[in-house]
């Protein structure tokens, strides 16, 4: 059988962002997949030499377009640890609120894109319609729609008043109801199951060995979620990682679906625990030393390594984003698949390429 | 404030990594840190039950380290990235992009756009592999 | 098939979208939009320019006059400058600038505050195309 090389991407109808895969095909089966990156590389880590550590907050938010809040949360947490300060309780709870709203809208976006990857347009539209409500919550409470810019070193910049808290809760009731109304479609619909069940299986052992992160890891049965580290306000909230054991595309989408409902629950819990208090503590000193912080992003574990030298400029900012960890597992599960399943499997890792390349 | 890390020699890297793998650690990532004109260090991060274990490997600029990607396939991407950005080469990469992970048109000669102090490129090749983020040498 | 109830419900409900150019939604109360400077109150201290993460602001001054320029295409709308302004002359509208076909910067000139704080009218508000 002659081998054919089919270029997949960087521009492809299912890809939200550019990644190129050279797929070596034998008949209809993929035998080899080689990812190529570099279409959206911006060198953001290097900007740390030109921007001081406060300005870097807005830079790291732009690493990812969709989980911006969680990037800056991770970064601020690291700087706070270096400076030996802790954000006040109200700020930590507010961080949970916005980071979970981000996770919610990111998962809704992904579920929509995933539906789109196997041609389920009406599900895609429906999910994005729900997502728009969450985006409105972000915009009305912070001022910006996606890149909300609420974190500062030592706390948050924006507060929620009573009316907003009530409004968020009311909206989330409706959002939850509309997400739940799609549950049977996403999890049990015949078309969806035929395209996702048993496709792109990543076993528990393989996921762990390949260093997969986030829903990719939890979809394969490893109960690991960085929120178990109890950062920000998660120490006071009831939380259990969502785990599925099948390891296929269906499991990964189910993990994300259930996590979006969990996020709604976490926002509610955090809003209930919101006690009056300061928004930020005073920042003294300059960051010095090394620190590693980790948070859970919608796509998985995100690791920041920060090194300061006692000046306003950081010496090194290293960002390990979850998609970066999920590309090797993707390259490992693609061989053996039908070519028609490749878009679904590629989408199932929730590729965020601008995160990957930074 | 500093992180908890064990310093090991490059020669012991593979043995140490395979020990960690057998102990049930999950590979997280590598971090390259520039120390001064000639020295760098690479931090290897491993995770088990939400606890990080870090290995610190000192290395010379433009030097070579054994690749752990044969052992932990997940490491190939980050090792290629460090090759692109810091001009460190890794021996035995399972998927070697030859310094062209982020830019297909990059020169294969060592270049280190992410270093404050540059690794010297071959005289006949341009240093610029990634336009716009070139750092001036101090 | 599981989608059918939703599809039927959508069929008989109002469209979720708006007829945009003819019907524009009211912006949210705290939306961070266009950055404006009340140049009469500006003391040209340069705090905004130093803190701006996208470095879209520049403040220069000579003996009597200060110049505040905003490269509004580079502005990311984070509102850090508004937070740090010591005299609160910076503010953000809730709406965004309309799309433009030409790159431009906004240059505002104003008198520096004299010791007996005498405020002159702003000399000119001009848009210079680059």
Coordinates of C-alpha atoms in Angstrom, one line a residue:
Chain A
X1 CA 0.0 0.0 0.0
X2 CA 1.4 3.4 -1.0
X3 CA 1.6 6.0 1.7
X4 CA 0.1 9.4 1.3
X5 CA 1.0 12.4 3.3
X6 CA -2.0 14.7 4.0
X7 CA -1.4 18.1 5.5
X8 CA -3.9 18.8 8.2
X9 CA -4.0 22.5 9.1
X10 CA -2.8 25.1 9.8
X11 CA -6.0 26.3 8.3
X12 CA -8.7 23.7 8.7
X13 CA -12.5 24.2 9.1
X14 CA -12.5 22.5 12.6
X15 CA -9.4 24.2 13.9
X16 CA -10.0 27.4 15.9
X17 CA -6.3 28.0 15.9
X18 CA -3.4 27.1 13.6
X19 CA -1.6 23.9 14.1
X20 CA -0.2 21.8 11.3
X21 CA -0.2 18.0 11.4
X22 CA 1.5 16.0 8.7
X23 CA -0.5 12.9 8.6
X24 CA 1.0 9.8 6.9
X25 CA -1.8 7.7 5.6
X26 CA -2.0 4.1 4.6
X27 CA -5.3 3.8 2.8
X28 CA -7.7 5.5 5.2
X29 CA -5.6 4.8 8.3
X30 CA -3.2 7.2 9.9
X31 CA 0.1 5.6 10.5
X32 CA 2.1 8.6 11.6
X33 CA 1.4 12.1 12.7
X34 CA 3.9 14.9 13.1
X35 CA 2.8 18.2 14.6
X36 CA 4.3 21.5 13.4
X37 CA 4.0 24.6 15.5
X38 CA 5.0 28.2 15.2
X39 CA 2.2 30.0 13.5
X40 CA 1.2 32.1 16.5
X41 CA 4.4 32.3 18.4
X42 CA 4.8 35.7 20.1
X43 CA 7.6 35.3 22.6
X44 CA 5.6 36.6 25.5
X45 CA 7.9 34.9 28.1
X46 CA 10.6 37.2 26.8
X47 CA 8.6 40.3 27.3
X48 CA 9.4 40.0 31.0
X49 CA 12.7 41.8 30.4
X50 CA 10.9 44.8 29.0
X51 CA 7.8 45.1 31.3
X52 CA 7.9 45.3 35.0
X53 CA 6.2 42.7 37.1
X54 CA 2.9 44.6 37.4
X55 CA 2.7 45.1 33.7
X56 CA 3.3 41.4 33.1
X57 CA -0.1 40.7 34.6
X58 CA -1.7 42.1 31.4
X59 CA 0.9 40.3 29.3
X60 CA 0.3 36.9 30.8
X61 CA -3.5 37.4 30.4
X62 CA -2.9 37.5 26.7
X63 CA -1.1 34.1 26.6
X64 CA -4.5 32.6 26.2
X65 CA -7.5 34.3 24.8
X66 CA -10.0 32.3 26.7
X67 CA -8.7 31.5 30.2
X68 CA -7.0 34.8 30.6
X69 CA -8.2 35.3 34.2
X70 CA -6.7 32.0 35.3
X71 CA -3.3 32.9 33.8
X72 CA -3.1 36.2 35.7
X73 CA -4.4 34.4 38.8
X74 CA -1.5 32.0 38.6
X75 CA 1.0 34.7 37.9
X76 CA -0.2 36.9 40.8
X77 CA -0.2 34.0 43.1
X78 CA 3.4 33.3 42.3
X79 CA 4.4 37.0 42.8
X80 CA 2.5 37.1 46.0
X81 CA 4.3 34.0 47.2
X82 CA 7.6 35.6 46.4
X83 CA 6.7 38.8 48.2
X84 CA 5.4 36.8 51.2
X85 CA 1.9 38.4 51.1
X86 CA -1.5 36.8 50.8
X87 CA -4.5 38.2 49.0
X88 CA -7.4 38.9 51.4
X89 CA -10.2 36.4 51.7
X90 CA -12.7 38.4 49.7
X91 CA -10.2 38.8 46.8
X92 CA -9.5 35.1 46.8
X93 CA -13.2 34.3 46.7
X94 CA -13.7 36.8 43.8
X95 CA -10.8 35.1 42.0
X96 CA -12.7 31.8 42.3
X97 CA -15.9 33.4 40.9
X98 CA -14.2 34.8 37.8
X99 CA -11.9 31.9 37.2
X100 CA -14.9 29.5 37.3
X101 CA -16.9 31.8 35.1
X102 CA -14.0 31.6 32.7
X103 CA -13.9 27.8 32.9
X104 CA -17.6 27.7 32.3
X105 CA -17.5 29.8 29.1
X106 CA -14.4 28.0 27.9
X107 CA -16.0 24.6 28.3
X108 CA -19.1 25.8 26.6
X109 CA -17.0 27.2 23.7
X110 CA -15.2 23.9 23.4
X111 CA -18.3 21.8 23.6
X112 CA -19.7 23.9 20.8
X113 CA -16.5 23.6 18.7
X114 CA -16.5 19.9 19.4
X115 CA -20.0 19.5 18.2
X116 CA -19.0 21.5 15.1
X117 CA -16.1 19.1 14.5
X118 CA -18.5 16.3 13.8
X119 CA -20.9 18.5 12.0
X120 CA -23.6 19.0 14.6
X121 CA -24.2 22.6 13.8
X122 CA -27.4 23.2 15.8
X123 CA -25.8 21.9 19.0
X124 CA -22.8 24.2 18.3
X125 CA -25.1 27.2 17.9
X126 CA -27.1 26.3 21.0
X127 CA -24.1 26.0 23.2
X128 CA -22.6 29.3 22.0
X129 CA -26.0 31.0 22.7
X130 CA -25.8 29.8 26.3
X131 CA -22.1 30.9 26.5
X132 CA -23.1 34.4 25.5
X133 CA -25.0 34.8 28.8
X134 CA -21.8 33.9 30.7
X135 CA -19.8 36.4 28.6
X136 CA -22.3 39.0 29.6
X137 CA -21.7 38.2 33.2
X138 CA -18.0 38.8 32.7
X139 CA -18.5 42.0 30.8
X140 CA -21.0 43.5 33.3
X141 CA -19.0 42.6 36.4
X142 CA -15.4 43.4 35.2
X143 CA -15.8 45.7 32.3
X144 CA -14.2 43.5 29.7
X145 CA -15.7 40.5 27.9
X146 CA -12.8 38.0 27.7
X147 CA -9.6 39.5 29.0
X148 CA -11.0 40.7 32.2
X149 CA -7.9 42.2 33.8
X150 CA -9.2 41.9 37.4
X151 CA -6.1 40.6 39.1
X152 CA -3.4 42.7 40.7
X153 CA -0.5 41.5 42.8
X154 CA -2.1 41.3 46.3
X155 CA -5.7 41.0 45.4
X156 CA -8.3 42.1 42.8
X157 CA -9.2 45.4 41.3
X158 CA -12.9 45.0 40.9
X159 CA -15.6 44.3 43.4
X160 CA -19.0 42.8 43.1
X161 CA -22.0 44.5 44.8
X162 CA -25.1 42.9 46.2
X163 CA -27.1 43.5 43.1
X164 CA -24.5 41.9 40.9
X165 CA -24.2 38.9 43.1
X166 CA -27.9 38.4 42.9
X167 CA -27.9 38.9 39.1
X168 CA -25.1 36.4 38.7
X169 CA -26.9 33.8 40.7
X170 CA -30.2 34.4 38.8
X171 CA -28.5 34.1 35.4
X172 CA -26.6 31.0 36.5
X173 CA -29.9 29.3 37.3
X174 CA -31.1 29.9 33.7
X175 CA -27.7 28.9 32.3
X176 CA -27.6 25.7 34.3
X177 CA -31.1 24.8 33.1
X178 CA -30.2 25.3 29.5
X179 CA -27.0 23.4 29.8
X180 CA -28.9 20.5 31.5
X181 CA -31.4 20.5 28.7
X182 CA -28.6 19.6 26.3
X183 CA -27.1 16.9 28.6
X184 CA -28.9 14.0 26.9
X185 CA -27.8 15.3 23.5
X186 CA -24.1 15.6 24.4
X187 CA -23.9 12.4 26.3
X188 CA -26.5 10.0 24.7
X189 CA -27.4 11.1 21.3
X190 CA -26.8 8.4 18.7
X191 CA -25.0 10.5 16.2
X192 CA -22.7 12.0 18.9
X193 CA -22.0 8.6 20.4
X194 CA -21.2 7.1 17.0
X195 CA -18.6 9.7 16.3
X196 CA -17.0 9.9 19.8
X197 CA -17.3 6.6 21.6
X198 CA -14.2 4.4 21.3
X199 CA -12.4 7.0 19.2
X200 CA -9.0 8.1 20.1
X201 CA -8.6 6.0 23.2
X202 CA -5.9 7.1 25.6
X203 CA -5.4 4.5 28.4
X204 CA -4.9 5.5 32.0
X205 CA -1.3 4.4 32.0
X206 CA -0.5 6.1 28.7
X207 CA -2.1 9.3 29.7
X208 CA -0.1 9.4 32.9
X209 CA 3.2 8.4 31.2
X210 CA 2.8 10.9 28.4
X211 CA 2.2 13.7 30.9
X212 CA -1.3 14.6 29.7
X213 CA -3.1 17.3 31.6
X214 CA -6.6 18.3 32.6
X215 CA -9.7 16.7 31.1
X216 CA -7.4 14.6 28.9
X217 CA -6.0 13.0 32.1
X218 CA -9.3 12.9 33.9
X219 CA -11.1 11.5 30.9
X220 CA -8.6 8.6 31.1
X221 CA -9.4 7.9 34.8
X222 CA -6.7 9.8 36.7
X223 CA -8.3 11.9 39.3
X224 CA -5.9 14.8 39.2
X225 CA -7.1 18.4 39.3
X226 CA -4.9 21.3 40.4
X227 CA -7.8 22.8 42.2
X228 CA -7.1 20.1 44.8
X229 CA -4.1 22.2 45.7
X230 CA -6.6 24.6 47.3
X231 CA -5.2 27.7 45.8
X232 CA -7.2 31.0 45.8
X233 CA -10.4 30.3 47.7
X234 CA -10.7 26.7 46.9
X235 CA -9.7 25.7 50.4
X236 CA -13.2 26.6 51.6
X237 CA -15.2 25.1 48.8
X238 CA -16.4 21.6 48.4
X239 CA -14.8 20.1 45.4
X240 CA -14.2 16.7 43.8
X241 CA -12.4 16.2 40.5
X242 CA -14.6 15.0 37.7
X243 CA -13.4 11.6 36.3
X244 CA -14.4 9.4 33.5
X245 CA -12.7 6.2 32.8
X246 CA -13.2 5.4 29.1
X247 CA -10.4 7.6 27.8
X248 CA -12.0 8.2 24.5
X249 CA -13.4 11.4 22.9
X250 CA -16.8 10.8 24.6
X251 CA -15.2 10.6 28.0
X252 CA -13.2 13.8 27.4
X253 CA -16.3 15.7 26.3
X254 CA -18.3 14.3 29.2
X255 CA -15.6 15.4 31.7
X256 CA -15.9 18.9 30.3
X257 CA -19.7 18.9 30.3
X258 CA -19.8 17.8 33.9
X259 CA -17.1 20.3 34.8
X260 CA -19.1 23.1 33.4
X261 CA -21.9 22.2 35.7
X262 CA -19.4 21.9 38.6
X263 CA -18.1 25.4 37.8
X264 CA -21.6 26.8 38.2
X265 CA -21.8 25.1 41.6
X266 CA -18.4 26.5 42.6
X267 CA -19.4 30.0 41.6
X268 CA -22.5 29.7 43.8
X269 CA -20.5 28.4 46.7
X270 CA -17.9 31.2 46.3
X271 CA -20.6 33.9 46.1
X272 CA -22.3 32.5 49.2
X273 CA -19.0 32.7 51.1
X274 CA -18.3 36.2 49.9
X275 CA -17.8 38.2 53.2
X276 CA -17.1 41.9 53.3
X277 CA -13.5 42.7 53.4
X278 CA -10.5 44.3 51.7
X279 CA -9.9 43.7 48.0
X280 CA -6.2 43.9 48.0
X281 CA -3.3 44.1 50.4
X282 CA -0.5 46.6 50.2
X283 CA 2.5 45.4 48.2
X284 CA 5.9 46.0 49.7
X285 CA 9.3 45.0 48.2
X286 CA 10.3 43.5 44.9
X287 CA 10.0 39.9 43.9
X288 CA 13.1 37.9 44.6
X289 CA 13.9 34.2 44.4
X290 CA 12.2 31.4 42.5
X291 CA 8.7 30.1 42.7
X292 CA 6.6 27.5 41.0
X293 CA 2.8 27.9 41.1
X294 CA 0.2 25.7 39.5
X295 CA -3.4 26.2 38.8
X296 CA -6.1 24.3 36.9
X297 CA -7.1 25.9 33.7
X298 CA -10.1 24.7 31.6
X299 CA -7.6 22.8 29.5
X300 CA -5.6 21.4 32.4
X301 CA -2.7 22.0 34.7
X302 CA -0.8 25.2 34.1
X303 CA 2.6 25.7 35.6
X304 CA 4.4 29.0 36.1
X305 CA 8.0 29.3 37.0
X306 CA 9.0 32.8 38.1
X307 CA 12.4 34.0 39.0
X308 CA 13.0 37.4 40.3
X309 CA 16.2 39.2 41.2
X310 CA 15.0 41.9 43.5
X311 CA 14.3 44.5 40.8
X312 CA 11.0 45.4 39.2
X313 CA 11.8 43.2 36.2
X314 CA 11.5 39.5 36.5
X315 CA 14.5 37.4 35.4
X316 CA 12.6 34.5 33.9
X317 CA 8.9 33.8 33.4
X318 CA 8.3 30.3 32.2
X319 CA 4.7 29.3 31.4
X320 CA 3.8 25.6 30.8
X321 CA 0.4 25.6 29.4
X322 CA -1.9 22.6 29.3
X323 CA -2.1 22.2 25.6
X324 CA 1.7 22.0 25.5
X325 CA 1.4 18.9 27.6
X326 CA -1.4 17.5 25.6
X327 CA 0.2 17.6 22.1
X328 CA 2.5 14.6 22.7
X329 CA -0.4 12.5 23.8
X330 CA -2.3 13.7 20.7
X331 CA 0.7 12.7 18.5
X332 CA 0.6 9.3 20.3
X333 CA -3.1 8.5 19.8
X334 CA -3.5 9.7 16.2
X335 CA -1.7 6.7 14.6
X336 CA -4.2 3.9 13.9
X337 CA -7.2 6.2 13.5
X338 CA -9.4 6.6 10.5
X339 CA -8.7 9.8 8.7
X340 CA -12.3 11.0 9.1
X341 CA -11.9 10.8 12.9
X342 CA -8.8 13.0 13.0
X343 CA -10.7 16.3 13.3
X344 CA -12.7 15.0 16.2
X345 CA -9.7 13.6 18.1
X346 CA -7.6 16.8 17.5
X347 CA -10.5 18.9 18.8
X348 CA -10.9 16.5 21.8
X349 CA -7.7 17.7 23.4
X350 CA -9.1 21.2 23.3
X351 CA -6.2 22.7 21.4
X352 CA -5.2 26.2 22.4
X353 CA -2.3 26.9 20.2
X354 CA -1.5 30.4 21.2
X355 CA -1.2 29.0 24.7
X356 CA 1.2 26.4 23.5
X357 CA 3.5 28.7 21.7
X358 CA 3.1 31.8 23.9
Chain B
X1 CA 12.5 32.2 48.6
X2 CA 13.6 29.3 46.6
X3 CA 12.2 26.1 45.3
X4 CA 12.9 22.6 46.5
X5 CA 15.1 21.0 43.9
X6 CA 17.8 18.4 43.8
X7 CA 20.8 19.2 41.8
X8 CA 22.1 16.4 39.7
X9 CA 24.8 16.0 37.1
X10 CA 23.8 15.6 33.4
X11 CA 25.3 12.1 33.4
X12 CA 22.8 10.9 36.1
X13 CA 19.8 12.5 34.4
X14 CA 18.5 9.5 32.6
X15 CA 18.9 7.2 35.5
X16 CA 17.2 9.7 37.8
X17 CA 14.3 10.2 35.4
X18 CA 13.7 6.6 34.9
X19 CA 13.7 6.1 38.7
X20 CA 11.1 8.8 39.0
X21 CA 9.0 7.3 36.3
X22 CA 9.1 3.9 38.0
X23 CA 8.2 5.5 41.3
X24 CA 5.0 6.7 39.6
X25 CA 5.8 10.3 38.9
X26 CA 4.2 12.1 36.0
X27 CA 6.4 14.2 33.8
X28 CA 5.3 17.8 33.9
X29 CA 7.8 19.9 32.0
X30 CA 11.3 21.4 31.7
X31 CA 12.3 24.9 32.5
X32 CA 15.4 26.5 31.1
X33 CA 16.9 29.3 33.1
X34 CA 19.8 31.5 32.0
X35 CA 22.2 32.1 34.8
X36 CA 25.0 34.2 33.3
X37 CA 27.2 34.5 30.2
X38 CA 28.1 30.8 30.1
X39 CA 25.9 28.9 32.4
X40 CA 22.3 27.7 32.3
X41 CA 20.3 25.3 34.3
X42 CA 17.4 23.1 33.3
X43 CA 14.8 22.3 35.8
X44 CA 12.9 19.0 35.3
X45 CA 9.5 19.0 37.0
X46 CA 7.8 15.8 38.0
X47 CA 4.5 15.4 39.8
X48 CA 3.1 12.7 42.0
X49 CA -0.2 13.2 44.0
X50 CA 0.0 17.0 43.5
X51 CA 3.5 17.2 44.9
X52 CA 6.2 18.5 42.6
X53 CA 9.7 17.0 42.5
X54 CA 12.3 19.2 40.7
X55 CA 15.6 18.2 39.4
X56 CA 18.2 20.9 38.7
X57 CA 20.7 20.1 36.0
X58 CA 23.5 22.6 35.4
X59 CA 24.6 22.9 31.8
X60 CA 26.9 25.1 29.7
X61 CA 25.5 27.5 27.1
X62 CA 25.4 25.8 23.8
X63 CA 26.0 22.4 25.5
X64 CA 24.3 19.1 25.1
X65 CA 22.1 17.1 27.5
X66 CA 20.8 13.6 27.1
X67 CA 17.2 13.6 26.0
X68 CA 14.7 12.0 28.2
X69 CA 12.1 11.8 25.4
X70 CA 13.0 8.2 24.7
X71 CA 11.9 7.5 28.2
X72 CA 9.1 10.0 28.5
X73 CA 7.7 10.7 25.1
X74 CA 6.0 13.8 26.4
X75 CA 9.3 15.6 26.8
X76 CA 10.1 15.8 23.1
X77 CA 8.1 19.1 22.5
X78 CA 9.7 21.0 25.3
X79 CA 13.2 19.8 24.5
X80 CA 12.7 21.0 21.0
X81 CA 11.5 24.3 22.3
X82 CA 14.6 24.8 24.4
X83 CA 16.7 23.9 21.4
X84 CA 14.9 26.7 19.5
X85 CA 15.1 29.3 22.2
X86 CA 18.3 28.6 24.1
X87 CA 20.4 26.7 21.6
X88 CA 20.9 23.7 23.9
X89 CA 21.0 20.4 22.0
X90 CA 19.5 17.2 23.3
X91 CA 21.0 13.9 22.4
X92 CA 18.7 11.2 21.2
X93 CA 15.5 13.1 20.7
X94 CA 12.7 10.8 19.3
X95 CA 11.3 13.6 17.2
X96 CA 14.0 16.1 16.3
X97 CA 13.0 19.3 14.7
X98 CA 16.6 20.4 14.3
X99 CA 15.8 23.8 15.8
X100 CA 12.9 24.4 13.5
X101 CA 10.0 23.7 15.8
X102 CA 8.7 27.3 15.7
X103 CA 10.1 28.4 12.5
X104 CA 10.5 26.3 9.4
X105 CA 12.9 28.8 7.9
X106 CA 15.1 29.0 10.9
X107 CA 18.8 28.4 10.5
X108 CA 19.9 25.1 11.8
X109 CA 23.0 26.7 13.3
X110 CA 22.7 27.3 17.0
X111 CA 20.9 30.6 17.8
X112 CA 19.4 31.6 21.1
X113 CA 16.9 34.4 20.7
X114 CA 15.7 33.9 24.3
X115 CA 19.1 34.5 25.9
X116 CA 20.2 37.8 27.1
X117 CA 23.7 36.8 26.2
X118 CA 23.8 35.3 22.8
X119 CA 25.3 32.0 21.8
X120 CA 27.4 32.8 18.8
X121 CA 25.9 31.7 15.5
X122 CA 28.0 30.3 12.6
X123 CA 29.6 33.3 10.8
X124 CA 27.8 32.5 7.6
X125 CA 24.3 32.3 9.0
X126 CA 21.9 34.8 10.4
X127 CA 21.1 34.7 14.1
X128 CA 17.5 35.7 13.6
X129 CA 15.3 32.7 13.8
X130 CA 12.3 34.5 15.2
X131 CA 11.9 38.1 13.9
X132 CA 11.0 40.7 16.4
X133 CA 12.1 39.1 19.7
X134 CA 15.8 39.4 19.2
X135 CA 17.5 40.5 22.4
X136 CA 20.5 42.6 22.4
X137 CA 23.6 41.1 24.0
X138 CA 24.6 43.0 27.0
Chain C
X1 CA -32.9 13.2 17.8
X2 CA -32.3 14.1 21.4
X3 CA -31.9 17.7 20.2
X4 CA -35.4 17.9 18.8
X5 CA -37.2 19.6 21.7
X6 CA -34.6 22.4 21.8
X7 CA -34.8 22.8 18.0
X8 CA -38.6 23.0 18.1
X9 CA -38.5 25.5 21.0
X10 CA -36.0 27.6 19.0
X11 CA -38.3 27.5 16.0
X12 CA -41.0 29.3 17.9
X13 CA -39.0 31.7 19.9
X14 CA -37.5 35.1 19.1
X15 CA -34.1 35.1 17.3
X16 CA -31.2 35.2 19.8
X17 CA -29.3 37.8 17.7
X18 CA -30.0 41.4 17.1
X19 CA -30.3 43.3 13.8
X20 CA -27.0 44.9 14.6
X21 CA -26.4 48.2 12.9
X22 CA -30.0 49.2 13.3
X23 CA -30.3 47.9 16.9
X24 CA -27.4 48.3 19.2
X25 CA -27.5 46.9 22.7
X26 CA -27.0 49.3 25.6
X27 CA -23.4 48.9 26.9
X28 CA -23.0 47.6 30.5
X29 CA -22.6 50.2 33.2
X30 CA -19.0 49.3 34.0
X31 CA -17.8 48.3 30.6
X32 CA -14.3 49.5 29.9
X33 CA -14.3 51.2 26.6
X34 CA -12.8 54.3 25.0
X35 CA -10.1 56.0 27.1
X36 CA -10.6 59.7 27.5
X37 CA -8.5 62.3 29.2
X38 CA -9.9 65.5 30.6
X39 CA -6.8 67.4 29.6
X40 CA -7.7 70.5 31.6
X41 CA -7.2 68.6 34.8
X42 CA -4.2 66.6 33.6
X43 CA -0.9 67.5 35.4
X44 CA 1.3 65.5 33.0
X45 CA 2.8 63.4 35.8
X46 CA 3.3 60.5 33.5
X47 CA 2.1 57.8 35.9
X48 CA -0.3 56.4 33.3
X49 CA 2.5 56.1 30.7
X50 CA 4.8 54.3 33.2
X51 CA 2.1 51.8 34.2
X52 CA 0.5 51.1 30.9
X53 CA 1.2 47.5 30.0
X54 CA 0.9 48.0 26.3
X55 CA 2.9 51.2 26.4
X56 CA 0.4 53.0 24.3
X57 CA 0.6 56.3 26.3
X58 CA 3.4 58.8 26.2
X59 CA 3.6 62.0 28.2
X60 CA 6.1 64.7 27.4
X61 CA 6.3 68.2 28.7
X62 CA 8.4 71.3 28.2
X63 CA 8.4 74.4 30.4
X64 CA 4.9 75.4 29.9
X65 CA 3.1 72.8 27.9
X66 CA 2.5 69.1 28.3
X67 CA 1.6 66.7 25.5
X68 CA -0.3 63.5 26.2
X69 CA -0.5 61.1 23.3
X70 CA -2.6 57.9 23.1
X71 CA -1.9 55.3 20.5
X72 CA -5.4 54.0 20.7
X73 CA -4.9 51.1 18.4
X74 CA -2.4 49.7 20.9
X75 CA -4.6 50.3 23.9
X76 CA -5.9 47.1 25.4
X77 CA -8.5 48.7 27.6
X78 CA -7.3 47.3 30.9
X79 CA -8.0 50.5 32.8
X80 CA -4.7 50.5 34.7
X81 CA -4.1 54.1 33.8
X82 CA -7.4 55.1 35.1
X83 CA -6.6 53.4 38.4
X84 CA -3.3 55.1 38.8
X85 CA -4.2 58.6 37.7
X86 CA -3.6 60.8 40.8
X87 CA -6.0 63.6 39.7
X88 CA -8.6 61.3 38.1
X89 CA -8.6 63.1 34.8
X90 CA -8.6 59.8 32.9
X91 CA -11.8 57.9 32.5
X92 CA -13.2 55.2 30.3
X93 CA -16.4 55.4 28.3
X94 CA -18.7 52.4 28.2
X95 CA -18.6 52.3 24.4
X96 CA -15.7 51.5 22.1
X97 CA -14.2 53.6 19.4
X98 CA -15.8 53.1 16.0
X99 CA -13.7 51.1 13.5
X100 CA -11.2 53.2 11.6
X101 CA -9.5 52.8 8.3
X102 CA -6.4 54.8 9.1
X103 CA -3.9 54.3 11.9
X104 CA -3.9 57.4 14.1
X105 CA -2.8 58.6 17.5
X106 CA -4.6 61.1 19.7
X107 CA -2.5 64.0 20.8
X108 CA -3.8 66.3 23.6
X109 CA -2.0 69.4 24.6
X110 CA -2.5 71.3 27.8
X111 CA -0.8 73.9 30.0
X112 CA 1.2 72.6 32.8
X113 CA -0.2 73.5 36.2
X114 CA 1.4 76.8 37.4
X115 CA 2.2 77.1 41.0
X116 CA -0.9 79.3 41.6
X117 CA -2.9 76.6 39.9
X118 CA -4.2 78.5 36.9
X119 CA -6.0 76.4 34.4
X120 CA -6.1 77.5 30.8
X121 CA -8.3 76.1 28.2
X122 CA -6.9 73.2 26.3
X123 CA -5.2 74.6 23.2
X124 CA -6.2 72.0 20.7
X125 CA -7.5 68.6 20.3
X126 CA -6.1 67.1 17.2
X127 CA -5.9 63.8 15.5
X128 CA -2.7 63.3 13.6
X129 CA -2.5 60.6 11.0
X130 CA 0.8 58.8 11.1

